[in-house]
Tab-separated table of C-alpha atoms in Angstrom:
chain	number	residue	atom	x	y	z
A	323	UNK	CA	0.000	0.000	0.000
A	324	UNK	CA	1.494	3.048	-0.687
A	325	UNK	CA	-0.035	7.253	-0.466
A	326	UNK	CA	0.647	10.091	-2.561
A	327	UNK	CA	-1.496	13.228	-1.595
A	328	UNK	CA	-4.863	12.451	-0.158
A	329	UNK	CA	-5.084	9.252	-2.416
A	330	UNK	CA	-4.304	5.592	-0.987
A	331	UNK	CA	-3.314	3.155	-3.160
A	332	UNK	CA	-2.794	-0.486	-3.283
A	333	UNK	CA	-0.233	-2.818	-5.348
A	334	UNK	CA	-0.778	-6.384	-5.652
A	335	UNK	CA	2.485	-8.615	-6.746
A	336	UNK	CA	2.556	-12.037	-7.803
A	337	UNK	CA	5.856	-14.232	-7.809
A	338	UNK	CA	6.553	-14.291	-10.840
A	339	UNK	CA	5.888	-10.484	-11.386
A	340	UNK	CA	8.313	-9.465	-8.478
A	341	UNK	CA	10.728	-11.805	-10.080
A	342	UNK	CA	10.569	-9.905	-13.269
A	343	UNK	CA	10.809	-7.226	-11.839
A	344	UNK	CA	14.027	-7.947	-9.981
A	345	UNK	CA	15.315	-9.452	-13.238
A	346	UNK	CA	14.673	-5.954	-14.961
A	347	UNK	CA	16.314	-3.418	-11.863
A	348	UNK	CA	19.593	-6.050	-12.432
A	349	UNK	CA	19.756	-5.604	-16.142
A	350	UNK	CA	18.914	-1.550	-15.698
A	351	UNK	CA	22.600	-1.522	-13.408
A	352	UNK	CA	24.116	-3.517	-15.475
A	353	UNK	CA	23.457	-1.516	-18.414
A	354	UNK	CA	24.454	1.683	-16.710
A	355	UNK	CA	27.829	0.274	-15.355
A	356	UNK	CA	28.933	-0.356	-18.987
A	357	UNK	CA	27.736	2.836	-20.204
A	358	UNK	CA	30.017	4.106	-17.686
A	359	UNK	CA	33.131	2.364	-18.622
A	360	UNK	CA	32.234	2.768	-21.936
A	361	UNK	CA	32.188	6.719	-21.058
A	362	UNK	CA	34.478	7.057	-18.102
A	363	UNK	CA	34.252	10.535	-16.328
A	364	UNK	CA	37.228	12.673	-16.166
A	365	UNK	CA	37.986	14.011	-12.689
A	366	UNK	CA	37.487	17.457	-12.215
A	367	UNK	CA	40.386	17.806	-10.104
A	368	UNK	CA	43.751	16.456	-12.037
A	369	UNK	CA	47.908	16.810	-10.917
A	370	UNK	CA	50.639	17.599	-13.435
A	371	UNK	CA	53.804	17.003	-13.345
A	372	UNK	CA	55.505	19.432	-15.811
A	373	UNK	CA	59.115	19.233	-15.741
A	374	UNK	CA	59.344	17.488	-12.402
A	375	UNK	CA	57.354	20.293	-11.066
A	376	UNK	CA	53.716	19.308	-9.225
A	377	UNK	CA	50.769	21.445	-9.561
A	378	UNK	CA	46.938	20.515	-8.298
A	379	UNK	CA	44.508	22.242	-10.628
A	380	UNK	CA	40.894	21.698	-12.289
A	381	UNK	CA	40.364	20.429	-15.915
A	382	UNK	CA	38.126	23.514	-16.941
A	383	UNK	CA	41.113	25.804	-15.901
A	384	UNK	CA	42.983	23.903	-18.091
A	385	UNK	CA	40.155	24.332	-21.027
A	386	UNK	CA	39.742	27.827	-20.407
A	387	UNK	CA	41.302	29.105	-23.451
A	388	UNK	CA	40.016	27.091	-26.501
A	389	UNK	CA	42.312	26.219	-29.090
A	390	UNK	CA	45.238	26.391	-26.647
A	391	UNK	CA	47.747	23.369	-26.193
A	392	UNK	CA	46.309	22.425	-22.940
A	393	UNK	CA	43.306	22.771	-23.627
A	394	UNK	CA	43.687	19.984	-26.694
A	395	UNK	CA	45.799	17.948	-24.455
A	396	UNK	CA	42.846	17.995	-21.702
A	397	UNK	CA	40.043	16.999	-24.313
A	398	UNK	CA	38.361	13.469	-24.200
A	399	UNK	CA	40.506	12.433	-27.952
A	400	UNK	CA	43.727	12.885	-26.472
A	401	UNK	CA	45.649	10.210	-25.331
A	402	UNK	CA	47.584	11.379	-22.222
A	403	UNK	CA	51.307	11.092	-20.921
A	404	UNK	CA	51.893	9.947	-17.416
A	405	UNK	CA	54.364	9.673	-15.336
A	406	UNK	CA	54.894	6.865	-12.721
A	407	UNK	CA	52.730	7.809	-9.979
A	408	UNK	CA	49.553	8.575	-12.328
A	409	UNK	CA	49.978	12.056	-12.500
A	410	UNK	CA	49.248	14.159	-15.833
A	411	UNK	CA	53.365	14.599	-17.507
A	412	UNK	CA	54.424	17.466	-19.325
A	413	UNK	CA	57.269	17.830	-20.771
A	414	UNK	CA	58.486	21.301	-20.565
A	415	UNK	CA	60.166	23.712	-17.870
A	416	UNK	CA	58.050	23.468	-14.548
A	417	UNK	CA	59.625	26.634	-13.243
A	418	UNK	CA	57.629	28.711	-15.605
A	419	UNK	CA	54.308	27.145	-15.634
A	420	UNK	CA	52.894	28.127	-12.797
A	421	UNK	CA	52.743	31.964	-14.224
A	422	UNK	CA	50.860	30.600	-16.865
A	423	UNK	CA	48.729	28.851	-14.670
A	424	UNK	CA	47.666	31.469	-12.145
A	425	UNK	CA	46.967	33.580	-15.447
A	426	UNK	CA	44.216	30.591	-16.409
A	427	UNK	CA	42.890	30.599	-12.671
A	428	UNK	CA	42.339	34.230	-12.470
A	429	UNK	CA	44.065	36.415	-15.595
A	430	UNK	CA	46.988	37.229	-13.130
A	431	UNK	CA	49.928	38.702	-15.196
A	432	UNK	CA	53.611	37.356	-14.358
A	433	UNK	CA	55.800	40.413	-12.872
A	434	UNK	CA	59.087	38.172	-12.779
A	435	UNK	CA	60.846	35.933	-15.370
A	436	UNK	CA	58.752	37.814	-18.067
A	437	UNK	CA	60.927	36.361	-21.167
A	438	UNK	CA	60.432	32.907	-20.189
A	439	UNK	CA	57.092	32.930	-19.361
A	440	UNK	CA	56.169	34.435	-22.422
A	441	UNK	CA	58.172	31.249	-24.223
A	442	UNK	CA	55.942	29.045	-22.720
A	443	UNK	CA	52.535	31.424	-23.165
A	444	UNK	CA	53.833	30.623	-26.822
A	445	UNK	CA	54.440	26.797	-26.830
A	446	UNK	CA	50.852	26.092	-24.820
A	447	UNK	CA	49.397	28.536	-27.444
A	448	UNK	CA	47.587	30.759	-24.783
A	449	UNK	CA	47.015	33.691	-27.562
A	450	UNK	CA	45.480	35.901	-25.190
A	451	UNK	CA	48.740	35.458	-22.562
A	452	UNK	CA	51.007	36.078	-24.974
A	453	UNK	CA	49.031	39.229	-26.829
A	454	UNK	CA	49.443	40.918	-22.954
A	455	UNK	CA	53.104	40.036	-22.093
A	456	UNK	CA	54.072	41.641	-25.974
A	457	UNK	CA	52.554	44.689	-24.178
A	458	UNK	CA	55.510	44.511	-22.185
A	459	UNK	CA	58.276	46.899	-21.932
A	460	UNK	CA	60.290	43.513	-21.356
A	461	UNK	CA	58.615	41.737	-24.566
A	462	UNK	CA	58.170	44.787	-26.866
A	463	UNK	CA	61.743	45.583	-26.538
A	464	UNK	CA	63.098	42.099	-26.721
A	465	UNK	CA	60.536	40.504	-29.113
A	466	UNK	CA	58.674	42.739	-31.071
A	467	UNK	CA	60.606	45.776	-32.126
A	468	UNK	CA	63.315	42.773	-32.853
A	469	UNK	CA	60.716	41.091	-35.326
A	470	UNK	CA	60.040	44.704	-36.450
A	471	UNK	CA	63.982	45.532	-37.278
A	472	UNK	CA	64.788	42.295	-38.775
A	473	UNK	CA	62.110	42.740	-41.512
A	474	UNK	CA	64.041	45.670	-42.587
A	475	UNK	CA	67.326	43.418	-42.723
A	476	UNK	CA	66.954	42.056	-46.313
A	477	UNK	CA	67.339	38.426	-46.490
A	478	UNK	CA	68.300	37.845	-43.050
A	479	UNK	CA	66.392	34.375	-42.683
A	480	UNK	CA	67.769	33.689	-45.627
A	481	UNK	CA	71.277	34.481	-44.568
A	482	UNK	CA	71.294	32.259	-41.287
A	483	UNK	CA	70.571	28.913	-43.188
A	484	UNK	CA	73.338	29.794	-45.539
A	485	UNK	CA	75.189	30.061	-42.450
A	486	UNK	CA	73.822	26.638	-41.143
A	487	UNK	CA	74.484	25.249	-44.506
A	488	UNK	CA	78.256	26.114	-44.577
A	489	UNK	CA	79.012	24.987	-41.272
A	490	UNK	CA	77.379	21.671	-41.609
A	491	UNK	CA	79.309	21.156	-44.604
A	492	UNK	CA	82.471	21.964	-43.645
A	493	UNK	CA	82.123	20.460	-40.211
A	494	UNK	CA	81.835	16.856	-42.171
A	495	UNK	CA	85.377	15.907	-41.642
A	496	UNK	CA	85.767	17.641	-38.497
A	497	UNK	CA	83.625	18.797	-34.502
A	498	UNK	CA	83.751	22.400	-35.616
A	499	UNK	CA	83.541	24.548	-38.391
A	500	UNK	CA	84.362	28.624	-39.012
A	501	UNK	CA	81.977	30.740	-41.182
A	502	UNK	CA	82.978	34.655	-41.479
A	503	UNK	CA	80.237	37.116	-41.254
A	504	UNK	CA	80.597	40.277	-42.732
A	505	UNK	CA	77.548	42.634	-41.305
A	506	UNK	CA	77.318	45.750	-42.926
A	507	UNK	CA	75.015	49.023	-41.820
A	508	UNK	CA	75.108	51.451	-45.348
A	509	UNK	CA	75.805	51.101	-48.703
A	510	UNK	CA	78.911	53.346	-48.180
A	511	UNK	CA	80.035	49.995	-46.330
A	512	UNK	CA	79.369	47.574	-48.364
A	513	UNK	CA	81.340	48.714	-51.385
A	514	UNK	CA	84.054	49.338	-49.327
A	515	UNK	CA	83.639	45.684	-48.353
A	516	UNK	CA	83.411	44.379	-51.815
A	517	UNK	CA	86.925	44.097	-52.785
A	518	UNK	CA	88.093	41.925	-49.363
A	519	UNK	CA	84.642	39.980	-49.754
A	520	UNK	CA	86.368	38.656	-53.301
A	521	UNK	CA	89.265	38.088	-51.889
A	522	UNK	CA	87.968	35.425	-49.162
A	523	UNK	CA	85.873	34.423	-51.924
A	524	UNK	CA	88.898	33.177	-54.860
A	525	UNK	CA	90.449	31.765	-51.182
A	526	UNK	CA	87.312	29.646	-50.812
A	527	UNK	CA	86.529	30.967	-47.344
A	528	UNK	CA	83.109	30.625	-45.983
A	529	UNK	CA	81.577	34.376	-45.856
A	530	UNK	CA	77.841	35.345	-45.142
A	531	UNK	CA	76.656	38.960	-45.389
A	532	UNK	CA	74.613	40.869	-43.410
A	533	UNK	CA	72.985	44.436	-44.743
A	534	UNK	CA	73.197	47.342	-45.835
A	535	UNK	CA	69.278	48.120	-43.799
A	536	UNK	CA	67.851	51.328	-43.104
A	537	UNK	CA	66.815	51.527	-39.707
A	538	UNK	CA	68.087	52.458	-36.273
A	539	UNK	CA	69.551	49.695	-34.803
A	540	UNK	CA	73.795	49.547	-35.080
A	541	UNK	CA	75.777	46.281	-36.214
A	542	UNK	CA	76.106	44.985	-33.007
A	543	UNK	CA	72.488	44.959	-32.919
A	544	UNK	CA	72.046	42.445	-35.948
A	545	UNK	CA	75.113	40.800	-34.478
A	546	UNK	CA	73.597	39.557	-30.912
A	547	UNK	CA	70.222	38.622	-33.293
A	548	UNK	CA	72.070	36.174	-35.347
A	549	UNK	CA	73.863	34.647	-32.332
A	550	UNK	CA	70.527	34.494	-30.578
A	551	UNK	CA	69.236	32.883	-33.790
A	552	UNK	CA	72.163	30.544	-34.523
A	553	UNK	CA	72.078	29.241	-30.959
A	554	UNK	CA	68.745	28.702	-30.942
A	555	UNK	CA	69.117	25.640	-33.734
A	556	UNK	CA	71.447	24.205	-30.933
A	557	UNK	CA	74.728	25.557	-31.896
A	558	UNK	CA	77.606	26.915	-29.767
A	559	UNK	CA	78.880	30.117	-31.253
A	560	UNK	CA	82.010	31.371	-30.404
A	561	UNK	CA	82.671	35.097	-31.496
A	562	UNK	CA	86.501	36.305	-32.554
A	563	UNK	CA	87.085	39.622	-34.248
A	564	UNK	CA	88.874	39.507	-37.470
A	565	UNK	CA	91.579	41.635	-37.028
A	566	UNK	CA	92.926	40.567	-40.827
A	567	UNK	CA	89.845	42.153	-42.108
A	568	UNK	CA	89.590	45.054	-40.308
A	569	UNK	CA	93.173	45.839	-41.569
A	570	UNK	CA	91.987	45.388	-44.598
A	571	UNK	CA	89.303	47.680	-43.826
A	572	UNK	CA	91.927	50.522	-42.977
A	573	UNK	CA	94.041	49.703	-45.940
A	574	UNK	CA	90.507	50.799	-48.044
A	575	UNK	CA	89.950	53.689	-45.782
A	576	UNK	CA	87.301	52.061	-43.760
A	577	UNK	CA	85.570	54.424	-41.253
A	578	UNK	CA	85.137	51.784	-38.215
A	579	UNK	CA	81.541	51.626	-38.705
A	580	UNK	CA	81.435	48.032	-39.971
A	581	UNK	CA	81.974	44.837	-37.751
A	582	UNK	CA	83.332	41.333	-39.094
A	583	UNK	CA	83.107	38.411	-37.166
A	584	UNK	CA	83.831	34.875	-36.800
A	585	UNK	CA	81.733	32.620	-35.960
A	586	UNK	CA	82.836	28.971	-34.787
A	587	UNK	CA	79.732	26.336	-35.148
A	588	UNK	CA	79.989	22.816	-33.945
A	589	UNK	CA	77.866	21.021	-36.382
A	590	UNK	CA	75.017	18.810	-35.194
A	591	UNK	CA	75.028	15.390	-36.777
């Protein structure tokens, strides 16, 4: 007997209906238990390891800007990396993720380590992250007005895998291999380089030339960009003035302005 409201009402079971019954509240759980492994529920609550670095956060943090790396890597498709203890593995600098991360809990902008943060805001493709942290004085002057002056630097992409190019070739037979780099600001320079770039030319001497460019950066501007550049393809660069050349320079009355330098490239096999 059983009441809802004001209204009784009675149920009458036979055996064999209870047993049915039973029979169909044990195939109901069964069916839900393998819809659920079937469909297994991520916990909202997940630790990373990122670089041998722990962190406790929530999945939609980690979604919160779509499109991002971690927000792919957190998606039901993705097959995860763990490490030994179960935790969520990354395989990047742990130092600087936890800027990132407090950005993704609550928008909170990094005030230290701004360069390398900022590396990371790139690899985990947080676009909005990254758009701030250009906004930087640290960023704008490292990163952007660099992009900005190296577009006026004809060919200069072009010029650092010719200078990849030569070193791996002439580092065949040997650890280490020298390629001269002759980095020139106006076109008063350059001709007066053009005579001693022929001459290490005919002597079959590996040269790669910067410039002329017209903006205001100075040569040892372009110079620390192309050993930024070159050691960032995992070469060690080690920098010797040319003193041959610059007499050279002198000889063809030269005013100074130009630097030459040597660049020493252990090739990567």
């Amino acid at each position: 007997m059983g009441e809802r409201g004001s209204h009784r009402f009675w149920v009458y079971f036979s055996p064999g209906c209870i047993v049915w019954l039973l029979s169909e509240c044990i195939h109901s759980v069964s069916l839900l238990h393998s819809s659920r492994q079937s469909c297994p529920l991520v916990s909202p609550v997940v630790e990373l390891n990122v670089g041998g670095e722990l962190y406790t956060t929530t999945v939609s943090t980690l979604r919160k800007v779509p499109g991002s790396k971690l927000a792919e890597m957190f998606s039901s498709s993705t097959k995860a990396c763990l490490d030994a203890e179960g935790r969520f593995f990354i395989d990047r600098p742990g130092t600087y993720f936890g800027p990132v991360l407090d950005y993704l809990r609550s928008e909170q902008l990094p005030t230290q380590h701004i360069p390398e943060v900022y590396r990371e805001a790139q690899f985990y493709e947080i676009k909005p992250l990254v758009k701030l942290l250009e906004d930087t004085p640290q960023i704008f002057g490292e990163q952007v007005a660099r992009k900005q002056f190296l577009l006026r630097v004809p060919a200069y992409s072009e010029n650092l895998e010719l200078m990849v190019r030569l070193a791996r070739a002439e580092a065949v037979a040997a650890r280490s291999s020298t390629v001269l780099v002759c980095v020139v600001r106006t076109e008063e320079e350059a001709a007066q380089c053009a005579e001693a770039l022929r001459i290490f030319e005919f002597e079959k001497k590996s040269v790669v030339k910067f410039g002329p460019w017209k903006a205001a950066p100075q040569v040892k501007d372009l110079l620390d960009c192309v050993k930024m550049d070159i050691a960032a393809q995992g070469y060690q660069i080690y920098c010797v003035h040319d003193i041959y050349l610059h007499h050279l320079h002198g000889a063809w009355g030269a005013k100074g302005t130009n630097e030459n330098m040597k660049f020493m490239l252990p090739a990567i096999m």
